[in-house]
Tab-separated table of C-alpha atoms and ligand atoms in Angstrom:
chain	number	residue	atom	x	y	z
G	162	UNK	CA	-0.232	-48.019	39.740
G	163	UNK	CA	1.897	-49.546	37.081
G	164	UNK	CA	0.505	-49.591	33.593
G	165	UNK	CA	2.146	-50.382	30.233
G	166	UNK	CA	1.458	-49.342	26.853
G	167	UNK	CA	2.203	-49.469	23.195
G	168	UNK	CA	4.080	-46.114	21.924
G	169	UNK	CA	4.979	-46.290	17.763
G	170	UNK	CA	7.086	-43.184	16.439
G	171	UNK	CA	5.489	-43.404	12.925
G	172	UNK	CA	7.212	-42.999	9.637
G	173	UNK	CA	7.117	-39.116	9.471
G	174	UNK	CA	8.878	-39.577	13.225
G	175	UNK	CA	11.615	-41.329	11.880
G	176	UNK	CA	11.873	-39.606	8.294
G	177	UNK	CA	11.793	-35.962	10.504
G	178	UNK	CA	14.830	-37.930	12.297
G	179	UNK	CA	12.971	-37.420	15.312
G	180	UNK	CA	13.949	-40.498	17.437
G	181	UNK	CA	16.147	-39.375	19.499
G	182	UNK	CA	14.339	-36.110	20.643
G	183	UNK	CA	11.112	-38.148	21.005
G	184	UNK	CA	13.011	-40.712	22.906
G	185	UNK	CA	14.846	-37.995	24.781
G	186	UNK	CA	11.694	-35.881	25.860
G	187	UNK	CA	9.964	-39.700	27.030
G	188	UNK	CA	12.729	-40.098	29.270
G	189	UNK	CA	11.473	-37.109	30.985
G	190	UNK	CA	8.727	-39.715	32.546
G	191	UNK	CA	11.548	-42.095	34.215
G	192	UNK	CA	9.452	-44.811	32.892
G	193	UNK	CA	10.944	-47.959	31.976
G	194	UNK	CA	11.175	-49.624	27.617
G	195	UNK	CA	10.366	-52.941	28.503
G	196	UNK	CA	10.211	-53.915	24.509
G	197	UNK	CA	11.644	-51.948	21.366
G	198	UNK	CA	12.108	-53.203	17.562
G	199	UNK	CA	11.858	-51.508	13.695
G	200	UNK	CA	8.645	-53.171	12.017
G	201	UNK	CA	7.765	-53.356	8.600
G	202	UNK	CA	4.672	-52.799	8.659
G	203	UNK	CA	1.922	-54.728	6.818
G	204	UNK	CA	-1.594	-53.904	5.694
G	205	UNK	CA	-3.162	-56.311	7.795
G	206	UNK	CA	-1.371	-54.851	10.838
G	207	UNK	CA	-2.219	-51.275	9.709
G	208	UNK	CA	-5.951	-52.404	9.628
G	209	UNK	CA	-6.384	-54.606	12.404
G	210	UNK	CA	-4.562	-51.334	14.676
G	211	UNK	CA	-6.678	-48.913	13.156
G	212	UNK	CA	-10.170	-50.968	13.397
G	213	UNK	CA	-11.906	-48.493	15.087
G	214	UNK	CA	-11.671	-46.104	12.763
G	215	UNK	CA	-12.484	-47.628	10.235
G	216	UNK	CA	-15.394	-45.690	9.274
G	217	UNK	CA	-13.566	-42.760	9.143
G	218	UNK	CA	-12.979	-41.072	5.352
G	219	UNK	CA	-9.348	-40.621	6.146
G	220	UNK	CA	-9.034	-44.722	7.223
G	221	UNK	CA	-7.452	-45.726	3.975
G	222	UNK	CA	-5.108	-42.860	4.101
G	223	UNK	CA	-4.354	-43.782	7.874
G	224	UNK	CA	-3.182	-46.815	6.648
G	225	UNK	CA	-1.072	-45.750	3.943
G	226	UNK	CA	0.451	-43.518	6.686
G	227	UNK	CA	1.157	-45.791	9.266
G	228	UNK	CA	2.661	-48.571	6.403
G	229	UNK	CA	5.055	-45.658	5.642
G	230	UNK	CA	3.665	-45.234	1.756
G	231	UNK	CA	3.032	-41.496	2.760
G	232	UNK	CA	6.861	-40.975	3.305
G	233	UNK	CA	8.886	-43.404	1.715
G	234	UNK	CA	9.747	-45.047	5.084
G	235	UNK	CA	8.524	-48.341	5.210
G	236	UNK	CA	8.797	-48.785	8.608
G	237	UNK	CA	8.483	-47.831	12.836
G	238	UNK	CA	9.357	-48.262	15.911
G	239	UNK	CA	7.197	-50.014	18.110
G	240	UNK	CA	8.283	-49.568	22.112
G	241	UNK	CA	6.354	-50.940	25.292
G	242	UNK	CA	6.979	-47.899	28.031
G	243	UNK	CA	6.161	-49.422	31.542
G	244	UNK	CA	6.078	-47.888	35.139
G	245	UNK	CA	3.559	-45.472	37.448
G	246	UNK	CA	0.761	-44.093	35.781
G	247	UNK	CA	2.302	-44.832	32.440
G	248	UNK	CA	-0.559	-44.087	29.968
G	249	UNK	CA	-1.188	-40.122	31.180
G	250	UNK	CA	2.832	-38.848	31.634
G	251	UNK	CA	3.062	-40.585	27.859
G	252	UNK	CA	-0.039	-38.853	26.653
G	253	UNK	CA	0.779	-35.793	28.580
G	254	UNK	CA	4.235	-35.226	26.924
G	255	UNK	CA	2.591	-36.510	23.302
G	256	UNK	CA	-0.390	-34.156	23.358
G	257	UNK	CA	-3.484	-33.936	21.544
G	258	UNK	CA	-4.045	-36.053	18.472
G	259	UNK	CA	-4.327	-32.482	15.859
G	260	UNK	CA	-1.046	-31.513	16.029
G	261	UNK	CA	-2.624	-27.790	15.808
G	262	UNK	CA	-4.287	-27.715	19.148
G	263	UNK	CA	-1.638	-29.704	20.971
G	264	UNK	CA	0.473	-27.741	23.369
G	265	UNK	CA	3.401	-26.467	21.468
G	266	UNK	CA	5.657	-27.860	24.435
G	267	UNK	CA	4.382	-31.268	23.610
G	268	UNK	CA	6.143	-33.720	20.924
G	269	UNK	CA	2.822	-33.300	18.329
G	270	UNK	CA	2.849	-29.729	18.987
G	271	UNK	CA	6.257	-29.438	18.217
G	272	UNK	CA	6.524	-31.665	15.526
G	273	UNK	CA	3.393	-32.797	14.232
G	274	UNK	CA	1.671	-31.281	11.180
G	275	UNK	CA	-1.578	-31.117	8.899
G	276	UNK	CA	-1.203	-32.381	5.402
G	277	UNK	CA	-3.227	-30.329	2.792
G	278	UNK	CA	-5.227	-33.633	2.449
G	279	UNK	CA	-6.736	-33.026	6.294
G	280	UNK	CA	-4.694	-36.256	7.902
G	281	UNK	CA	-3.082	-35.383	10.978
G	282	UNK	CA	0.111	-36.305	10.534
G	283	UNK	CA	1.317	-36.734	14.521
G	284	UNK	CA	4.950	-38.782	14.790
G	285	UNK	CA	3.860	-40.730	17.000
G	286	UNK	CA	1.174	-43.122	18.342
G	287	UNK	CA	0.793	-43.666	22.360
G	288	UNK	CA	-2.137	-46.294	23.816
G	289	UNK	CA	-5.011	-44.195	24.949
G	290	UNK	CA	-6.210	-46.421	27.784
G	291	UNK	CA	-5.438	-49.880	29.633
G	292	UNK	CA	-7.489	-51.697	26.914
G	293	UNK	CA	-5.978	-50.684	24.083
G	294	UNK	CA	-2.992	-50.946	25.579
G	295	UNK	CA	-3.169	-54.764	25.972
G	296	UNK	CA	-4.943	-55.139	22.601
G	297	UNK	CA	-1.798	-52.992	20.849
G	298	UNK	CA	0.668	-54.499	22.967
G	299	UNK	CA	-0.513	-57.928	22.101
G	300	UNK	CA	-1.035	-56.946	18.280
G	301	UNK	CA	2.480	-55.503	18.126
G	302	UNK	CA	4.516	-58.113	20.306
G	303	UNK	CA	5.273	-61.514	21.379
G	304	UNK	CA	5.926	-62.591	25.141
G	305	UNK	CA	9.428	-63.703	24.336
G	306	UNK	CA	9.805	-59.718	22.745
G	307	UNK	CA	8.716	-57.991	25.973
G	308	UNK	CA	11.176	-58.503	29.067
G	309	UNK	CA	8.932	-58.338	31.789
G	310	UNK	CA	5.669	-60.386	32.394
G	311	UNK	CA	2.726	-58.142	31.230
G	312	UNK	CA	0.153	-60.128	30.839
G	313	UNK	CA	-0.692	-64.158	31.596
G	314	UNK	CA	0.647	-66.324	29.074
G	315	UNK	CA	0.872	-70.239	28.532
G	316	UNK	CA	3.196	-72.464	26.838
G	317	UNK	CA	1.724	-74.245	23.463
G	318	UNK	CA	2.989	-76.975	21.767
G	319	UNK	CA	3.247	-75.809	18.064
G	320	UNK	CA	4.748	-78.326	15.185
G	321	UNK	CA	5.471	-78.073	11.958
G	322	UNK	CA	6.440	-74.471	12.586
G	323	UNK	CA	8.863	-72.720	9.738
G	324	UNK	CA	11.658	-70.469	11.353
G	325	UNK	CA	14.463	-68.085	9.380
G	326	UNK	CA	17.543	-69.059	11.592
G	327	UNK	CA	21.160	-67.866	10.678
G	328	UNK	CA	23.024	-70.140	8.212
R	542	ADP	P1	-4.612	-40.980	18.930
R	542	ADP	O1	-3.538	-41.376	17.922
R	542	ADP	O2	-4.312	-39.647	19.572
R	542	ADP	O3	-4.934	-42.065	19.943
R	542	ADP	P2	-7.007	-41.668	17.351
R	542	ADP	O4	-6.851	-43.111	17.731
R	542	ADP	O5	-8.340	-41.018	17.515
R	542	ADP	O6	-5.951	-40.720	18.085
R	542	ADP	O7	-6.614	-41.510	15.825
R	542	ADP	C1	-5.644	-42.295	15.202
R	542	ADP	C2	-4.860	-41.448	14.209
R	542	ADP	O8	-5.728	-41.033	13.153
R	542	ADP	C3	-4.319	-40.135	14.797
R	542	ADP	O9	-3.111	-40.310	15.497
R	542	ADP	C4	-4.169	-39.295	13.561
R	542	ADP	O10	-2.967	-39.635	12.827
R	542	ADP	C5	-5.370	-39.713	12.723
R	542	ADP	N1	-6.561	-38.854	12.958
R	542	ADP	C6	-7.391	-38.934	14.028
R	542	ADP	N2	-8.407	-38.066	13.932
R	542	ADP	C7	-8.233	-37.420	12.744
R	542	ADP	C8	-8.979	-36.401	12.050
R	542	ADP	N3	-10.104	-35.880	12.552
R	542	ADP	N4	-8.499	-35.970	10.857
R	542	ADP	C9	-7.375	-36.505	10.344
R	542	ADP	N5	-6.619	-37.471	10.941
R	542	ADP	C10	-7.037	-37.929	12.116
């Protein structure tokens, strides 16, 4: 069955310079990108992605991370993988969310870490079910950003709308 979900390479992804091997080992699934862009991240983003955990007593820390103030990398890259039974082969090649009990073949296993503060620090986030797939991939996106049709949209009328176009 074809799912989609949201997959972010967080900011200690892209400070490890990790893109490309995370990238690389995701190929591995022959699933298809179907969206991709660098977002700056704001707190209200952080918040609304990280809502259920917001009890947590690592949430505000979570948020810091994900914003990038943890590593000086103000930014991520947000991707919508698509194709067969998308949601395990991502999670699968991922691993578990402490990067010390994932498989050591996975991407957190390899590259994921502990800071001495207790957050797991895990280079990447992947949608855990169809769900929060749709909820991420709606947070995170636009129809217009997404190059296949995901989900049912309709066409608003919106005025007095103000746009940055090229000069
Ligand atoms: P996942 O990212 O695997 O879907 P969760 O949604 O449960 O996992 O958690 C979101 C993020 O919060 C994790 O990716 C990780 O960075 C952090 N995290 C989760 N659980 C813990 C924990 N017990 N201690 C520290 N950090 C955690």
């Amino acid at each position: 069955m074809n799912q989609q979900l949201l997959v972010l390479i967080k900011p200690d992804g892209l400070k490890k310079s990790l893109t490309g091997n995370i990238l690389t080992r995701l190929s591995e699934t022959k699933l298809e990108i179907v969206a991709a862009k660098m977002v700056r991240v704001s707190r209200e983003l952080a918040v609304e992605h990280y809502k259920h955990m917001k009890d947590k007593p690592f949430f505000e820390d979570l948020v810091k991370y994900i914003q990038g103030e943890l590593h000086d990398r103000r930014k991520v890259m947000a991707m919508v993988y698509w194709g067969n039974d998308a949601i395990t082969k991502v999670r699968q090649l991922a691993g578990a969310t402490n990067p010390e009990e994932a498989d050591p073949t996975t991407i957190r296993g390899s590259y994921g870490r502990i800071t001495t503060k207790g957050l797991y620090e895990n280079v990447l986030h992947t949608s855990s079910n169809e769900l929060e797939a749709e909820r991420e991939i709606k947070l995170w996106f636009q129809p217009e950003d997404i190059i296949v049709d995901l989900y049912p949209t309709e066409v608003i009328e919106v005025k007095m709308e103000k746009k940055c176009v090229w000069t």
